[in-house]
C-alpha positions as a printed NumPy array, in Angstrom:
array([[  2.588, -38.421, -30.649],
       [  2.762, -34.629, -31.068],
       [  3.936, -33.206, -27.766],
       [  1.853, -30.118, -28.402],
       [ -1.476, -32.302, -28.636],
       [ -0.613, -33.647, -25.378],
       [ -0.006, -30.235, -23.595],
       [ -2.881, -28.728, -25.242],
       [ -5.154, -31.739, -23.985],
       [ -3.902, -30.916, -20.441],
       [ -4.625, -27.084, -20.797],
       [ -7.882, -27.561, -22.721],
       [-10.057, -30.403, -21.708],
       [-12.606, -29.334, -24.09 ],
       [-10.474, -30.225, -27.195],
       [ -9.409, -33.769, -25.994],
       [-12.137, -35.611, -27.985],
       [-10.94 , -34.112, -31.345],
       [ -7.126, -34.786, -30.254],
       [ -7.802, -38.375, -29.334],
       [ -9.573, -38.831, -32.79 ],
       [ -6.487, -37.385, -34.406],
       [ -4.168, -39.576, -32.653],
       [ -6.132, -42.474, -33.537],
       [ -6.098, -41.875, -37.154],
       [ -2.545, -41.336, -36.933],
       [ -1.662, -44.45 , -34.95 ],
       [ -4.553, -46.979, -35.014],
       [ -2.149, -48.952, -32.477],
       [ -3.868, -46.823, -29.897],
       [ -0.89 , -45.924, -27.96 ],
       [ -0.9  , -42.138, -28.275],
       [ -4.837, -42.065, -28.108],
       [ -4.476, -43.867, -24.444],
       [ -2.153, -40.788, -23.555],
       [ -4.766, -38.556, -24.37 ],
       [ -7.478, -40.635, -23.115],
       [ -5.605, -40.453, -19.961],
       [ -5.469, -36.687, -19.817],
       [ -9.103, -36.482, -20.37 ],
       [ -9.66 , -38.956, -17.03 ],
       [ -7.28 , -36.674, -15.123],
       [ -9.327, -33.726, -15.888],
       [-12.51 , -35.51 , -14.82 ],
       [-11.178, -36.992, -11.705],
       [-10.402, -40.42 , -12.596],
       [ -6.861, -41.169, -11.602],
       [ -6.922, -44.917, -11.691],
       [ -8.416, -44.853, -14.749],
       [ -5.56 , -42.483, -16.113],
       [ -3.08 , -44.542, -14.611],
       [ -4.643, -47.818, -16.437],
       [ -4.372, -46.1  , -19.68 ],
       [ -0.803, -44.937, -19.264],
       [  0.637, -48.298, -18.282],
       [ -1.333, -49.952, -20.937],
       [  0.463, -47.378, -23.568],
       [  3.895, -47.653, -22.138],
       [  3.462, -51.484, -22.344],
       [  2.456, -51.042, -26.038],
       [  4.796, -48.194, -26.756],
       [  7.889, -48.208, -24.201],
       [  9.615, -45.188, -26.024],
       [  6.426, -43.19 , -26.198],
       [  8.068, -40.285, -24.13 ],
       [  4.661, -38.567, -23.79 ],
       [  2.977, -41.439, -21.814],
       [  5.761, -41.099, -19.405],
       [  5.381, -37.53 , -18.962],
       [  1.792, -37.589, -18.269],
       [  2.299, -40.39 , -16.   ],
       [  4.922, -38.502, -13.919],
       [  2.288, -35.611, -13.763],
       [ -0.319, -37.991, -12.37 ],
       [  2.26 , -39.363,  -9.879],
       [  3.13 , -36.075,  -8.739],
       [ -0.405, -35.055,  -8.084],
       [ -0.839, -38.122,  -6.001],
       [  2.406, -37.282,  -3.836],
       [  4.733, -40.069,  -5.473],
       [  7.582, -37.727,  -5.944],
       [ 10.114, -40.533,  -6.743],
       [  7.682, -42.166,  -9.296],
       [  7.448, -39.016, -10.648],
       [ 10.98 , -37.935, -11.367],
       [ 11.487, -41.358, -12.518],
       [  9.01 , -41.026, -15.218],
       [ 10.112, -37.546, -16.064],
       [ 13.593, -38.775, -16.409],
       [ 12.53 , -41.396, -18.72 ],
       [ 10.631, -38.863, -20.809],
       [ 13.76 , -36.591, -21.12 ],
       [ 15.953, -39.118, -22.179],
       [ 13.306, -39.966, -24.719],
       [ 12.585, -36.329, -25.8  ],
       [ 15.752, -34.737, -24.907],
       [ 15.178, -31.356, -26.709],
       [ 11.904, -30.512, -24.828],
       [ 12.271, -28.411, -21.599],
       [  8.968, -29.779, -20.108],
       [ 10.26 , -33.134, -18.703],
       [ 13.372, -31.457, -16.931],
       [ 11.079, -28.863, -15.617],
       [  8.523, -30.983, -13.899],
       [ 11.478, -33.063, -12.775],
       [ 13.047, -30.042, -10.698],
       [  9.347, -29.03 ,  -9.345],
       [  9.019, -32.727,  -7.862],
       [ 12.717, -32.618,  -6.561],
       [ 12.311, -29.352,  -5.017],
       [  9.147, -30.734,  -3.475],
       [ 11.065, -33.346,  -1.715],
       [ 13.729, -30.603,  -0.743],
       [ 16.093, -31.791,  -3.114],
       [ 17.368, -28.249,  -4.058],
       [ 20.383, -29.413,  -5.652],
       [ 18.944, -31.574,  -8.164],
       [ 15.879, -29.481,  -8.655],
       [ 18.594, -26.899,  -9.707],
       [ 20.303, -28.951, -12.132],
       [ 17.027, -29.992, -13.709],
       [ 16.113, -26.443, -14.133],
       [ 19.699, -25.725, -15.564],
       [ 18.842, -28.041, -18.057],
       [ 15.373, -26.919, -18.681],
       [ 16.663, -23.173, -19.494],
       [ 19.297, -24.367, -21.737],
       [ 16.467, -25.881, -23.949],
       [ 14.135, -23.103, -23.405],
       [ 15.39 , -19.871, -22.224],
       [ 12.274, -18.399, -22.616],
       [ 10.418, -20.404, -20.174],
       [  9.588, -17.905, -17.161],
       [  8.344, -20.418, -14.835],
       [ 11.911, -22.119, -15.111],
       [ 13.617, -18.832, -14.049],
       [ 11.081, -18.436, -11.279],
       [ 11.62 , -22.05 ,  -9.704],
       [ 15.298, -21.718, -10.299],
       [ 15.617, -18.233,  -7.989],
       [ 13.563, -20.413,  -5.498],
       [ 16.087, -23.017,  -5.636],
       [ 19.226, -20.772,  -5.468],
       [ 17.302, -18.844,  -2.45 ],
       [ 16.796, -22.38 ,  -0.685],
       [ 20.993, -22.976,  -1.139],
       [ 21.895, -19.891,   0.327],
       [ 22.778, -18.489,  -2.868],
       [ 20.874, -15.219,  -2.644],
       [ 23.049, -13.196,  -5.363],
       [ 21.924, -15.959,  -7.63 ],
       [ 18.359, -15.749,  -6.478],
       [ 18.073, -11.993,  -7.106],
       [ 19.604, -12.44 , -10.557],
       [ 16.821, -14.918, -11.962],
       [ 14.367, -12.668, -10.279],
       [ 15.988,  -9.57 , -12.11 ],
       [ 15.564, -11.651, -15.534],
       [ 12.164, -12.131, -14.813],
       [ 11.381,  -8.32 , -13.9  ],
       [ 13.273,  -7.416, -17.006],
       [ 11.748,  -9.965, -19.536],
       [  8.039, -10.34 , -18.027],
       [  7.19 ,  -7.707, -16.176],
       [  3.629,  -8.325, -16.387],
       [  3.842, -11.383, -14.281],
       [  3.783, -11.442, -10.642],
       [  6.989, -13.694, -10.266],
       [  9.858, -11.514, -10.531],
       [  8.346,  -8.833,  -8.45 ],
       [  7.358, -11.065,  -5.536],
       [ 10.911, -12.83 ,  -5.667],
       [ 12.793,  -9.643,  -5.334],
       [ 10.256,  -8.057,  -2.851],
       [ 10.797, -10.928,  -0.592],
       [ 14.995, -10.736,  -1.158],
       [ 14.958,  -6.932,  -0.288],
       [ 12.73 ,  -7.573,   2.756],
       [ 15.341, -10.401,   3.909],
       [ 18.329,  -7.515,   3.404],
       [ 16.086,  -5.001,   5.052],
       [ 15.395,  -2.647,   2.005],
       [ 11.915,  -1.842,   3.39 ],
       [ 10.941,   0.945,   0.766],
       [ 11.926,  -1.489,  -2.428],
       [ 10.241,  -4.443,  -0.583],
       [  7.043,  -2.695,  -0.343],
       [  7.106,  -1.471,  -3.763],
       [  7.949,  -4.851,  -5.076],
       [  5.423,  -6.875,  -3.525],
       [  2.807,  -4.325,  -4.188],
       [  3.308,  -4.56 ,  -7.762],
       [  3.249,  -8.362,  -7.386],
       [ -0.221,  -8.405,  -5.682],
       [ -1.672,  -6.261,  -8.649],
       [ -0.441,  -8.881, -11.186],
       [ -1.335, -11.737,  -9.236],
       [ -4.211, -13.871, -10.431],
       [ -7.469, -14.212,  -8.107],
       [ -6.765, -17.104,  -5.512],
       [ -3.045, -16.568,  -5.667],
       [ -1.73 , -19.113,  -3.372],
       [  0.788, -16.217,  -1.909],
       [ -1.654, -13.659,  -1.413],
       [ -2.222, -13.886,   2.421],
       [  1.644, -14.245,   2.983],
       [  2.359, -11.195,   0.93 ],
       [ -0.282,  -9.244,   2.698],
       [  0.938, -10.049,   5.919],
       [  4.476,  -9.571,   5.146],
       [  3.719,  -5.978,   3.606],
       [  1.552,  -5.151,   7.305],
       [  4.759,  -5.962,   8.826],
       [  6.925,  -3.785,   6.7  ],
       [  4.384,  -1.127,   6.861],
       [  2.018,  -1.468,   9.861],
       [  0.619,   2.066,   9.705],
       [ -0.288,   1.887,   6.091],
       [ -1.391,  -1.443,   6.282],
       [ -0.195,  -2.549,   2.695],
       [ -2.115,  -2.132,  -0.413],
       [ -5.5  ,  -3.469,  -1.285],
       [ -4.192,  -6.433,  -3.515],
       [ -6.283,  -6.335,  -6.505],
       [ -5.522,  -8.65 ,  -8.664],
       [ -4.444,  -8.158, -12.56 ],
       [ -3.598, -10.508, -15.68 ],
       [ -1.131, -12.638, -14.979],
       [  0.021, -16.081, -15.695]])
């Protein structure tokens, strides 16, 4: 199965029927098509049906890395972090030239509080795909959690230099500057993060509160959202 088909099916549910038809044409045994059926079930709010499809796909083809990857996503969504990490590790072993399993394993490990394990997985992901901004973002977070503020700042600088249109680097550096007491720089960076963040950004309220603490007289910016990831 082409990993691009899986990722597109996850990102664009409207194209899943066509992807499933292509998978069946290429592999009539049905295992890859089951993976794509599972992504469709996930998009439609049927995790039990998705899990059944993925388990069946793995029984049919135990070396189908995409099946483990999607099952890892499903387990992570259900807060089964250990199961998710197990599946992402299996996908990484079967598809070692892809960064996605390492990245998702890192996110699950960090959700468990395993900063060291998350950092190791992010290092692997970035060796494979150094142009993955989300991996730089999460590695900065992981380094910060381990007390490596210099490393966290270095990763934030990479984000700002290479993807200045995204909110991540500005948000990270703004928080680090606030920790160091560099008020003016923190206000500037956090304001830029707000201007680039999408509607409904999870950090919106906390960022506005921090800006108000840094600049109580000014009250911070209005936080209009711009285009971002």
